[in-house]
Amino acid sequence: MALRLWASSAANALRVSTAATASRPAFSLLRSFSTAVEGLKYATSHEWVKHEGSVATVGITDHAQDHLGEVVYVELPDVGKTATQGTGFGSVESVKATSDVNSPISGEIIEINSKLTENPGLINSGPYEDGWMIKVKPSNPSELGSLMDAKQYTKFCEEEDASH
Amino acid sequence: MNLVRLKGVPILQQLHLEERLLRKSSDNWCIINDGTHDPTIVMGISGKPVELLEIDPVLQDELPVIQRFTGGGTVIVDQGTVFVTFICNKDAVPGLQSYPRPIMSWSSLVYQKVFQGIGDFSLRENDYVLGNHKFGGNAQSIIKNRWLHHTSFLWDYEISNMRYLKLPKRTPEYRQARGHLEFICRMKDYIPRSNFIDRTIDAVGNHFLVRSMELEAIKYPSGTKFQPSSRLLRKQELEEAEFDSRTGVFINGLLRSLDLCSLVNREYGIYNFSNFGHGWNE
């Protein structure tokens, strides 16, 4: 009963949301799945991390940006601050919501993506490329072992969407 | 769900309470604040005064301007505003994903019940409307395992207060370029104030087991250190924003009059004075 109710209300929400999301690429309204990129690791809170040597790059996933809607504002931390796995480091504003973004890895924040100040929509158009948010010098690379790979994350998203 | 009924609590105090309960509590909450004492402008987290406000009259009339912790647009609130806030754990509502649209959709189900038989209520894009007129504005904050959805309802409003607000750049499509007064409506033309609050509490009771709680019981929790992010803008910030706006207009005008626009553009790239209130992005 609950699922029928939410399916109906979600359908209504999609109808009334369509006009507000007219500025989003049309394909994002037609897709029935989101993309996970091989070689990255993923958190259950829908952030990704790319570990390359002494640098880990962090952003939100395609699934997250698709569900959040058009990102209009990004709040990022200062360089030099500490990111802690599972804890918020910044936020994005989309539709009418601010949503915390949690770091999938701990370490010193060594760079932030300043392009997001003028172009927050990069998170929508390129969540794994130009839409990266912070770069971290990992303090405990073994934390990556607790994250999901692309295949696991894809399955996680499918199960999460199916249960709602 | 814990129900806290307030009356005339200052909006900044309400926002501080909400953010603390969102981040520090593990309970579900419904907060109803029946009016706020003094007229106050409340902007969303990314709001820029120079883009959203007519700063001169705001400064002259010494209207407080708050930047809140949730997203969304700008409102001017006063005794005619009724606030309703839901703060929930992510699994509080069965089958609900804690993303903006599903939360918005769920909230509209609650209010559909409130307005059943009263008016042509619906959720249009992200606003609550009666017919084609907005009477409730929404904003949200979503953290890892909890979400907050709050609404300011226009039970009544002062027409004169509209002069403090510019037409926002980003508007819903259904607004169709209507001015403030053509776009909004008063809830009091449809339902008595106390009736709205009672019906809201009843509608919430269809989803949760509601228990009333006094503000005093949650006002000063022991051992919780918390710094809220909603804040009152300083007069100096507004004055600087107004100065920057006028400086930008002046520089724009000077460059145009000297026909230097294309020269500057060629030499230095596109100059964006939109932050100064008048864009040069034509």
PDB file of N, CA, C and O in Angstrom, chain A residues 6 9-10 13 16-17 19-22 24 46 63-64 67-70 72-73 75 86 93-100 102 118 160-161 163-164, chain B residues 23 45-46 69-73 93-97 99-101 104-106 109 123-127 138-144 170 173 272 275:
ATOM      1  N   TRP A   6       3.399   5.917  -2.770  1.00  0.00           N
ATOM      2  CA  TRP A   6       4.560   6.704  -3.152  1.00  0.00           C
ATOM      3  C   TRP A   6       4.744   6.695  -4.638  1.00  0.00           C
ATOM      4  O   TRP A   6       5.186   7.666  -5.223  1.00  0.00           O
ATOM      5  N   SER A   9       2.386   9.308  -5.842  1.00  0.00           N
ATOM      6  CA  SER A   9       2.827  10.658  -5.492  1.00  0.00           C
ATOM      7  C   SER A   9       4.089  11.016  -6.236  1.00  0.00           C
ATOM      8  O   SER A   9       4.294  12.155  -6.624  1.00  0.00           O
ATOM      9  N   ALA A  10       4.948  10.016  -6.481  1.00  0.00           N
ATOM     10  CA  ALA A  10       6.164  10.283  -7.248  1.00  0.00           C
ATOM     11  C   ALA A  10       5.803  10.654  -8.672  1.00  0.00           C
ATOM     12  O   ALA A  10       6.404  11.548  -9.267  1.00  0.00           O
ATOM     13  N   ALA A  13       4.713  14.112  -8.597  1.00  0.00           N
ATOM     14  CA  ALA A  13       5.865  14.987  -8.371  1.00  0.00           C
ATOM     15  C   ALA A  13       6.658  15.152  -9.661  1.00  0.00           C
ATOM     16  O   ALA A  13       7.105  16.232  -9.993  1.00  0.00           O
ATOM     17  N   VAL A  16       4.789  17.611 -11.960  1.00  0.00           N
ATOM     18  CA  VAL A  16       4.929  19.013 -11.600  1.00  0.00           C
ATOM     19  C   VAL A  16       6.368  19.449 -11.608  1.00  0.00           C
ATOM     20  O   VAL A  16       6.655  20.623 -11.699  1.00  0.00           O
ATOM     21  N   SER A  17       7.310  18.540 -11.508  1.00  0.00           N
ATOM     22  CA  SER A  17       8.721  18.902 -11.505  1.00  0.00           C
ATOM     23  C   SER A  17       9.246  19.126 -12.902  1.00  0.00           C
ATOM     24  O   SER A  17      10.236  19.801 -13.083  1.00  0.00           O
ATOM     25  N   ALA A  19       8.427  20.898 -15.430  1.00  0.00           N
ATOM     26  CA  ALA A  19       8.578  22.285 -15.860  1.00  0.00           C
ATOM     27  C   ALA A  19       9.768  22.932 -15.173  1.00  0.00           C
ATOM     28  O   ALA A  19      10.512  23.684 -15.750  1.00  0.00           O
ATOM     29  N   ALA A  20       9.955  22.636 -13.894  1.00  0.00           N
ATOM     30  CA  ALA A  20      11.057  23.255 -13.149  1.00  0.00           C
ATOM     31  C   ALA A  20      12.389  22.727 -13.603  1.00  0.00           C
ATOM     32  O   ALA A  20      13.410  23.364 -13.453  1.00  0.00           O
ATOM     33  N   THR A  21      12.427  21.520 -14.151  1.00  0.00           N
ATOM     34  CA  THR A  21      13.701  20.954 -14.572  1.00  0.00           C
ATOM     35  C   THR A  21      13.885  21.063 -16.072  1.00  0.00           C
ATOM     36  O   THR A  21      14.695  20.362 -16.655  1.00  0.00           O
ATOM     37  N   ALA A  22      13.128  21.967 -16.714  1.00  0.00           N
ATOM     38  CA  ALA A  22      13.210  22.075 -18.161  1.00  0.00           C
ATOM     39  C   ALA A  22      14.611  22.460 -18.595  1.00  0.00           C
ATOM     40  O   ALA A  22      15.024  22.199 -19.704  1.00  0.00           O
ATOM     41  N   ARG A  24      17.331  21.253 -17.405  1.00  0.00           N
ATOM     42  CA  ARG A  24      18.241  20.122 -17.331  1.00  0.00           C
ATOM     43  C   ARG A  24      18.254  19.430 -18.684  1.00  0.00           C
ATOM     44  O   ARG A  24      17.288  19.480 -19.431  1.00  0.00           O
ATOM     45  N   HIS A  46      26.533   8.066  -1.426  1.00  0.00           N
ATOM     46  CA  HIS A  46      26.553   8.507  -2.825  1.00  0.00           C
ATOM     47  C   HIS A  46      27.645   9.526  -3.152  1.00  0.00           C
ATOM     48  O   HIS A  46      27.431  10.464  -3.921  1.00  0.00           O
ATOM     49  N   HIS A  63      24.180   9.155  -9.714  1.00  0.00           N
ATOM     50  CA  HIS A  63      22.921   8.829  -9.045  1.00  0.00           C
ATOM     51  C   HIS A  63      22.478   9.983  -8.151  1.00  0.00           C
ATOM     52  O   HIS A  63      21.331  10.411  -8.165  1.00  0.00           O
ATOM     53  N   ALA A  64      23.428  10.503  -7.391  1.00  0.00           N
ATOM     54  CA  ALA A  64      23.106  11.590  -6.462  1.00  0.00           C
ATOM     55  C   ALA A  64      22.677  12.843  -7.218  1.00  0.00           C
ATOM     56  O   ALA A  64      21.664  13.464  -6.894  1.00  0.00           O
ATOM     57  N   HIS A  67      19.203  12.554  -8.635  1.00  0.00           N
ATOM     58  CA  HIS A  67      18.128  12.613  -7.644  1.00  0.00           C
ATOM     59  C   HIS A  67      18.014  13.995  -6.998  1.00  0.00           C
ATOM     60  O   HIS A  67      16.944  14.379  -6.556  1.00  0.00           O
ATOM     61  N   LEU A  68      19.127  14.703  -6.940  1.00  0.00           N
ATOM     62  CA  LEU A  68      19.074  16.030  -6.318  1.00  0.00           C
ATOM     63  C   LEU A  68      18.434  17.063  -7.233  1.00  0.00           C
ATOM     64  O   LEU A  68      17.796  17.994  -6.784  1.00  0.00           O
ATOM     65  N   GLY A  69      18.670  16.929  -8.552  1.00  0.00           N
ATOM     66  CA  GLY A  69      18.191  17.943  -9.473  1.00  0.00           C
ATOM     67  C   GLY A  69      19.287  18.956  -9.762  1.00  0.00           C
ATOM     68  O   GLY A  69      20.448  18.783  -9.393  1.00  0.00           O
ATOM     69  N   GLU A  70      18.890  20.045 -10.398  1.00  0.00           N
ATOM     70  CA  GLU A  70      19.872  21.040 -10.827  1.00  0.00           C
ATOM     71  C   GLU A  70      20.579  21.652  -9.628  1.00  0.00           C
ATOM     72  O   GLU A  70      19.938  22.229  -8.747  1.00  0.00           O
ATOM     73  N   VAL A  72      22.546  24.455  -7.875  1.00  0.00           N
ATOM     74  CA  VAL A  72      22.624  25.906  -8.099  1.00  0.00           C
ATOM     75  C   VAL A  72      23.682  26.581  -7.219  1.00  0.00           C
ATOM     76  O   VAL A  72      24.019  27.750  -7.412  1.00  0.00           O
ATOM     77  N   TYR A  73      24.204  25.857  -6.275  1.00  0.00           N
ATOM     78  CA  TYR A  73      25.166  26.462  -5.346  1.00  0.00           C
ATOM     79  C   TYR A  73      25.932  25.348  -4.674  1.00  0.00           C
ATOM     80  O   TYR A  73      25.365  24.288  -4.360  1.00  0.00           O
ATOM     81  N   GLU A  75      28.843  24.681  -1.553  1.00  0.00           N
ATOM     82  CA  GLU A  75      29.625  25.205  -0.428  1.00  0.00           C
ATOM     83  C   GLU A  75      30.771  24.236  -0.179  1.00  0.00           C
ATOM     84  O   GLU A  75      30.547  23.044   0.073  1.00  0.00           O
ATOM     85  N   GLY A  86      32.956   9.689   6.257  1.00  0.00           N
ATOM     86  CA  GLY A  86      31.575   9.604   6.723  1.00  0.00           C
ATOM     87  C   GLY A  86      31.023  10.896   7.287  1.00  0.00           C
ATOM     88  O   GLY A  86      29.849  10.956   7.680  1.00  0.00           O
ATOM     89  N   GLU A  93      23.349  22.970  -3.034  1.00  0.00           N
ATOM     90  CA  GLU A  93      21.962  23.428  -3.031  1.00  0.00           C
ATOM     91  C   GLU A  93      21.346  23.054  -4.369  1.00  0.00           C
ATOM     92  O   GLU A  93      21.910  23.317  -5.429  1.00  0.00           O
ATOM     93  N   SER A  94      20.185  22.429  -4.299  1.00  0.00           N
ATOM     94  CA  SER A  94      19.470  22.069  -5.520  1.00  0.00           C
ATOM     95  C   SER A  94      17.987  22.196  -5.240  1.00  0.00           C
ATOM     96  O   SER A  94      17.545  21.986  -4.111  1.00  0.00           O
ATOM     97  N   VAL A  95      17.224  22.580  -6.233  1.00  0.00           N
ATOM     98  CA  VAL A  95      15.785  22.756  -6.069  1.00  0.00           C
ATOM     99  C   VAL A  95      15.592  23.716  -4.895  1.00  0.00           C
ATOM    100  O   VAL A  95      15.926  24.862  -4.980  1.00  0.00           O
ATOM    101  N   LYS A  96      15.095  23.223  -3.774  1.00  0.00           N
ATOM    102  CA  LYS A  96      14.949  24.100  -2.611  1.00  0.00           C
ATOM    103  C   LYS A  96      15.754  23.567  -1.430  1.00  0.00           C
ATOM    104  O   LYS A  96      15.551  23.987  -0.297  1.00  0.00           O
ATOM    105  N   ALA A  97      16.658  22.616  -1.708  1.00  0.00           N
ATOM    106  CA  ALA A  97      17.295  21.898  -0.615  1.00  0.00           C
ATOM    107  C   ALA A  97      18.790  22.129  -0.554  1.00  0.00           C
ATOM    108  O   ALA A  97      19.464  22.198  -1.580  1.00  0.00           O
ATOM    109  N   THR A  98      19.327  22.228   0.665  1.00  0.00           N
ATOM    110  CA  THR A  98      20.762  22.056   0.843  1.00  0.00           C
ATOM    111  C   THR A  98      20.970  20.620   1.277  1.00  0.00           C
ATOM    112  O   THR A  98      20.231  20.106   2.115  1.00  0.00           O
ATOM    113  N   SER A  99      21.957  19.966   0.692  1.00  0.00           N
ATOM    114  CA  SER A  99      22.254  18.576   1.028  1.00  0.00           C
ATOM    115  C   SER A  99      23.717  18.475   1.405  1.00  0.00           C
ATOM    116  O   SER A  99      24.579  18.944   0.671  1.00  0.00           O
ATOM    117  N   ASP A 100      23.965  17.884   2.555  1.00  0.00           N
ATOM    118  CA  ASP A 100      25.337  17.669   2.992  1.00  0.00           C
ATOM    119  C   ASP A 100      26.046  16.731   2.026  1.00  0.00           C
ATOM    120  O   ASP A 100      25.445  15.788   1.491  1.00  0.00           O
ATOM    121  N   ASN A 102      29.286  14.166   2.160  1.00  0.00           N
ATOM    122  CA  ASN A 102      30.149  13.510   3.144  1.00  0.00           C
ATOM    123  C   ASN A 102      31.405  12.985   2.478  1.00  0.00           C
ATOM    124  O   ASN A 102      31.374  12.509   1.349  1.00  0.00           O
ATOM    125  N   GLU A 118      31.331  29.488  -9.764  1.00  0.00           N
ATOM    126  CA  GLU A 118      30.623  30.120 -10.890  1.00  0.00           C
ATOM    127  C   GLU A 118      29.787  29.132 -11.680  1.00  0.00           C
ATOM    128  O   GLU A 118      28.822  29.518 -12.321  1.00  0.00           O
ATOM    129  N   GLU A 160      18.319   0.287  -3.665  1.00  0.00           N
ATOM    130  CA  GLU A 160      17.791   1.441  -2.917  1.00  0.00           C
ATOM    131  C   GLU A 160      16.588   2.031  -3.654  1.00  0.00           C
ATOM    132  O   GLU A 160      15.558   2.323  -3.046  1.00  0.00           O
ATOM    133  N   ASP A 161      16.720   2.186  -4.956  1.00  0.00           N
ATOM    134  CA  ASP A 161      15.601   2.751  -5.726  1.00  0.00           C
ATOM    135  C   ASP A 161      14.409   1.816  -5.734  1.00  0.00           C
ATOM    136  O   ASP A 161      13.259   2.251  -5.681  1.00  0.00           O
ATOM    137  N   SER A 163      13.494  -0.233  -3.436  1.00  0.00           N
ATOM    138  CA  SER A 163      12.831  -0.340  -2.137  1.00  0.00           C
ATOM    139  C   SER A 163      12.044   0.907  -1.784  1.00  0.00           C
ATOM    140  O   SER A 163      11.429   0.983  -0.730  1.00  0.00           O
ATOM    141  N   HIS A 164      12.057   1.917  -2.651  1.00  0.00           N
ATOM    142  CA  HIS A 164      11.345   3.157  -2.340  1.00  0.00           C
ATOM    143  C   HIS A 164      10.287   3.479  -3.369  1.00  0.00           C
ATOM    144  O   HIS A 164      10.359   3.027  -4.485  1.00  0.00           O
TER     145      HIS A 164
ATOM    146  N   ARG B  23      20.406  18.342  13.502  1.00  0.00           N
ATOM    147  CA  ARG B  23      21.766  17.791  13.554  1.00  0.00           C
ATOM    148  C   ARG B  23      22.068  17.059  14.854  1.00  0.00           C
ATOM    149  O   ARG B  23      22.958  16.234  14.898  1.00  0.00           O
ATOM    150  N   ILE B  45      20.267  29.768   1.657  1.00  0.00           N
ATOM    151  CA  ILE B  45      21.692  29.649   1.967  1.00  0.00           C
ATOM    152  C   ILE B  45      22.586  30.369   0.967  1.00  0.00           C
ATOM    153  O   ILE B  45      23.639  30.879   1.321  1.00  0.00           O
ATOM    154  N   SER B  46      22.180  30.420  -0.280  1.00  0.00           N
ATOM    155  CA  SER B  46      23.039  31.034  -1.291  1.00  0.00           C
ATOM    156  C   SER B  46      22.547  32.418  -1.711  1.00  0.00           C
ATOM    157  O   SER B  46      23.028  32.971  -2.698  1.00  0.00           O
ATOM    158  N   PHE B  69      19.775  28.313   6.879  1.00  0.00           N
ATOM    159  CA  PHE B  69      20.611  27.166   6.560  1.00  0.00           C
ATOM    160  C   PHE B  69      20.021  26.283   5.461  1.00  0.00           C
ATOM    161  O   PHE B  69      20.689  25.376   4.962  1.00  0.00           O
ATOM    162  N   THR B  70      18.793  26.526   5.077  1.00  0.00           N
ATOM    163  CA  THR B  70      18.173  25.705   4.030  1.00  0.00           C
ATOM    164  C   THR B  70      18.274  26.397   2.674  1.00  0.00           C
ATOM    165  O   THR B  70      18.614  27.571   2.582  1.00  0.00           O
ATOM    166  N   GLY B  71      17.969  25.661   1.627  1.00  0.00           N
ATOM    167  CA  GLY B  71      18.014  26.221   0.281  1.00  0.00           C
ATOM    168  C   GLY B  71      16.806  27.073  -0.004  1.00  0.00           C
ATOM    169  O   GLY B  71      16.056  27.444   0.896  1.00  0.00           O
ATOM    170  N   GLY B  72      16.620  27.370  -1.289  1.00  0.00           N
ATOM    171  CA  GLY B  72      15.405  28.050  -1.691  1.00  0.00           C
ATOM    172  C   GLY B  72      15.512  29.560  -1.719  1.00  0.00           C
ATOM    173  O   GLY B  72      16.593  30.141  -1.619  1.00  0.00           O
ATOM    174  N   GLY B  73      14.345  30.180  -1.856  1.00  0.00           N
ATOM    175  CA  GLY B  73      14.292  31.603  -2.166  1.00  0.00           C
ATOM    176  C   GLY B  73      14.146  32.504  -0.947  1.00  0.00           C
ATOM    177  O   GLY B  73      14.424  32.121   0.194  1.00  0.00           O
ATOM    178  N   VAL B  93       9.505   7.833   7.274  1.00  0.00           N
ATOM    179  CA  VAL B  93       8.347   7.652   6.403  1.00  0.00           C
ATOM    180  C   VAL B  93       8.624   6.442   5.522  1.00  0.00           C
ATOM    181  O   VAL B  93       9.536   6.480   4.687  1.00  0.00           O
ATOM    182  N   PRO B  94       7.883   5.343   5.680  1.00  0.00           N
ATOM    183  CA  PRO B  94       8.185   4.129   4.927  1.00  0.00           C
ATOM    184  C   PRO B  94       8.195   4.375   3.425  1.00  0.00           C
ATOM    185  O   PRO B  94       7.291   5.001   2.873  1.00  0.00           O
ATOM    186  N   GLY B  95       9.249   3.912   2.764  1.00  0.00           N
ATOM    187  CA  GLY B  95       9.305   4.012   1.309  1.00  0.00           C
ATOM    188  C   GLY B  95       9.727   5.364   0.788  1.00  0.00           C
ATOM    189  O   GLY B  95       9.718   5.575  -0.426  1.00  0.00           O
ATOM    190  N   LEU B  96      10.111   6.293   1.665  1.00  0.00           N
ATOM    191  CA  LEU B  96      10.462   7.637   1.203  1.00  0.00           C
ATOM    192  C   LEU B  96      11.975   7.792   1.104  1.00  0.00           C
ATOM    193  O   LEU B  96      12.683   7.588   2.083  1.00  0.00           O
ATOM    194  N   GLN B  97      12.461   8.147  -0.096  1.00  0.00           N
ATOM    195  CA  GLN B  97      13.882   8.436  -0.258  1.00  0.00           C
ATOM    196  C   GLN B  97      14.147   9.874   0.170  1.00  0.00           C
ATOM    197  O   GLN B  97      13.378  10.775  -0.183  1.00  0.00           O
ATOM    198  N   TYR B  99      15.478  12.577  -0.671  1.00  0.00           N
ATOM    199  CA  TYR B  99      15.914  13.514  -1.698  1.00  0.00           C
ATOM    200  C   TYR B  99      14.840  14.593  -1.805  1.00  0.00           C
ATOM    201  O   TYR B  99      13.706  14.394  -1.376  1.00  0.00           O
ATOM    202  N   PRO B 100      15.196  15.753  -2.409  1.00  0.00           N
ATOM    203  CA  PRO B 100      14.257  16.887  -2.399  1.00  0.00           C
ATOM    204  C   PRO B 100      12.863  16.579  -2.939  1.00  0.00           C
ATOM    205  O   PRO B 100      11.861  16.914  -2.289  1.00  0.00           O
ATOM    206  N   ARG B 101      12.774  15.954  -4.104  1.00  0.00           N
ATOM    207  CA  ARG B 101      11.450  15.796  -4.712  1.00  0.00           C
ATOM    208  C   ARG B 101      10.544  14.824  -3.955  1.00  0.00           C
ATOM    209  O   ARG B 101       9.368  15.115  -3.750  1.00  0.00           O
ATOM    210  N   MET B 104       9.338  16.602  -0.897  1.00  0.00           N
ATOM    211  CA  MET B 104       8.347  17.623  -1.286  1.00  0.00           C
ATOM    212  C   MET B 104       7.010  16.954  -1.591  1.00  0.00           C
ATOM    213  O   MET B 104       5.949  17.429  -1.183  1.00  0.00           O
ATOM    214  N   SER B 105       7.067  15.858  -2.313  1.00  0.00           N
ATOM    215  CA  SER B 105       5.847  15.153  -2.696  1.00  0.00           C
ATOM    216  C   SER B 105       5.112  14.631  -1.456  1.00  0.00           C
ATOM    217  O   SER B 105       3.891  14.750  -1.339  1.00  0.00           O
ATOM    218  N   TRP B 106       5.859  14.054  -0.510  1.00  0.00           N
ATOM    219  CA  TRP B 106       5.231  13.557   0.720  1.00  0.00           C
ATOM    220  C   TRP B 106       4.573  14.691   1.480  1.00  0.00           C
ATOM    221  O   TRP B 106       3.440  14.564   1.960  1.00  0.00           O
ATOM    222  N   LEU B 109       1.215  15.600   0.308  1.00  0.00           N
ATOM    223  CA  LEU B 109       0.138  14.682   0.697  1.00  0.00           C
ATOM    224  C   LEU B 109      -0.450  15.090   2.039  1.00  0.00           C
ATOM    225  O   LEU B 109      -1.660  14.988   2.270  1.00  0.00           O
ATOM    226  N   LEU B 123       0.585  21.026  -5.261  1.00  0.00           N
ATOM    227  CA  LEU B 123       2.011  21.323  -5.277  1.00  0.00           C
ATOM    228  C   LEU B 123       2.372  21.665  -6.725  1.00  0.00           C
ATOM    229  O   LEU B 123       2.250  20.817  -7.600  1.00  0.00           O
ATOM    230  N   ARG B 124       2.750  22.913  -6.980  1.00  0.00           N
ATOM    231  CA  ARG B 124       3.158  23.332  -8.325  1.00  0.00           C
ATOM    232  C   ARG B 124       4.650  23.549  -8.303  1.00  0.00           C
ATOM    233  O   ARG B 124       5.136  24.460  -7.608  1.00  0.00           O
ATOM    234  N   GLU B 125       5.377  22.706  -9.016  1.00  0.00           N
ATOM    235  CA  GLU B 125       6.844  22.727  -8.979  1.00  0.00           C
ATOM    236  C   GLU B 125       7.271  22.572  -7.517  1.00  0.00           C
ATOM    237  O   GLU B 125       7.250  21.480  -7.015  1.00  0.00           O
ATOM    238  N   ASN B 126       7.665  23.608  -6.811  1.00  0.00           N
ATOM    239  CA  ASN B 126       8.065  23.430  -5.410  1.00  0.00           C
ATOM    240  C   ASN B 126       7.270  24.302  -4.451  1.00  0.00           C
ATOM    241  O   ASN B 126       7.698  24.522  -3.320  1.00  0.00           O
ATOM    242  N   ASP B 127       6.131  24.797  -4.935  1.00  0.00           N
ATOM    243  CA  ASP B 127       5.323  25.702  -4.113  1.00  0.00           C
ATOM    244  C   ASP B 127       3.968  25.073  -3.820  1.00  0.00           C
ATOM    245  O   ASP B 127       3.430  24.315  -4.619  1.00  0.00           O
ATOM    246  N   ASN B 138       8.550  26.540   0.273  1.00  0.00           N
ATOM    247  CA  ASN B 138       9.226  25.429   0.926  1.00  0.00           C
ATOM    248  C   ASN B 138      10.736  25.507   0.814  1.00  0.00           C
ATOM    249  O   ASN B 138      11.273  26.067  -0.145  1.00  0.00           O
ATOM    250  N   ALA B 139      11.400  24.905   1.771  1.00  0.00           N
ATOM    251  CA  ALA B 139      12.849  24.767   1.715  1.00  0.00           C
ATOM    252  C   ALA B 139      13.233  23.548   2.535  1.00  0.00           C
ATOM    253  O   ALA B 139      12.474  23.120   3.420  1.00  0.00           O
ATOM    254  N   GLN B 140      14.404  23.011   2.241  1.00  0.00           N
ATOM    255  CA  GLN B 140      14.809  21.759   2.886  1.00  0.00           C
ATOM    256  C   GLN B 140      16.287  21.769   3.241  1.00  0.00           C
ATOM    257  O   GLN B 140      17.077  22.522   2.673  1.00  0.00           O
ATOM    258  N   SER B 141      16.609  20.902   4.182  1.00  0.00           N
ATOM    259  CA  SER B 141      18.007  20.598   4.453  1.00  0.00           C
ATOM    260  C   SER B 141      18.092  19.096   4.651  1.00  0.00           C
ATOM    261  O   SER B 141      17.311  18.530   5.429  1.00  0.00           O
ATOM    262  N   ILE B 142      19.015  18.474   3.925  1.00  0.00           N
ATOM    263  CA  ILE B 142      19.123  17.014   3.977  1.00  0.00           C
ATOM    264  C   ILE B 142      20.534  16.666   4.425  1.00  0.00           C
ATOM    265  O   ILE B 142      21.515  17.096   3.819  1.00  0.00           O
ATOM    266  N   ILE B 143      20.617  15.914   5.517  1.00  0.00           N
ATOM    267  CA  ILE B 143      21.929  15.463   5.979  1.00  0.00           C
ATOM    268  C   ILE B 143      21.961  13.942   5.866  1.00  0.00           C
ATOM    269  O   ILE B 143      21.037  13.323   5.317  1.00  0.00           O
ATOM    270  N   LYS B 144      22.990  13.346   6.408  1.00  0.00           N
ATOM    271  CA  LYS B 144      23.237  11.929   6.103  1.00  0.00           C
ATOM    272  C   LYS B 144      22.034  11.032   6.403  1.00  0.00           C
ATOM    273  O   LYS B 144      21.623  10.234   5.565  1.00  0.00           O
ATOM    274  N   ARG B 170      15.610  33.555 -10.656  1.00  0.00           N
ATOM    275  CA  ARG B 170      15.186  32.171 -10.858  1.00  0.00           C
ATOM    276  C   ARG B 170      13.757  32.049 -10.333  1.00  0.00           C
ATOM    277  O   ARG B 170      13.511  32.206  -9.149  1.00  0.00           O
ATOM    278  N   GLU B 173       8.280  28.184 -13.523  1.00  0.00           N
ATOM    279  CA  GLU B 173       7.661  28.480 -14.816  1.00  0.00           C
ATOM    280  C   GLU B 173       6.209  28.897 -14.679  1.00  0.00           C
ATOM    281  O   GLU B 173       5.723  29.750 -15.418  1.00  0.00           O
ATOM    282  N   ASN B 272      32.078  39.995 -15.785  1.00  0.00           N
ATOM    283  CA  ASN B 272      30.766  39.679 -15.236  1.00  0.00           C
ATOM    284  C   ASN B 272      30.495  40.577 -14.059  1.00  0.00           C
ATOM    285  O   ASN B 272      31.077  40.437 -13.009  1.00  0.00           O
ATOM    286  N   ASN B 275      27.308  40.196 -10.219  1.00  0.00           N
ATOM    287  CA  ASN B 275      27.319  40.230  -8.763  1.00  0.00           C
ATOM    288  C   ASN B 275      27.082  41.617  -8.220  1.00  0.00           C
ATOM    289  O   ASN B 275      26.857  41.782  -7.046  1.00  0.00           O
TER     290      ASN B 275
END
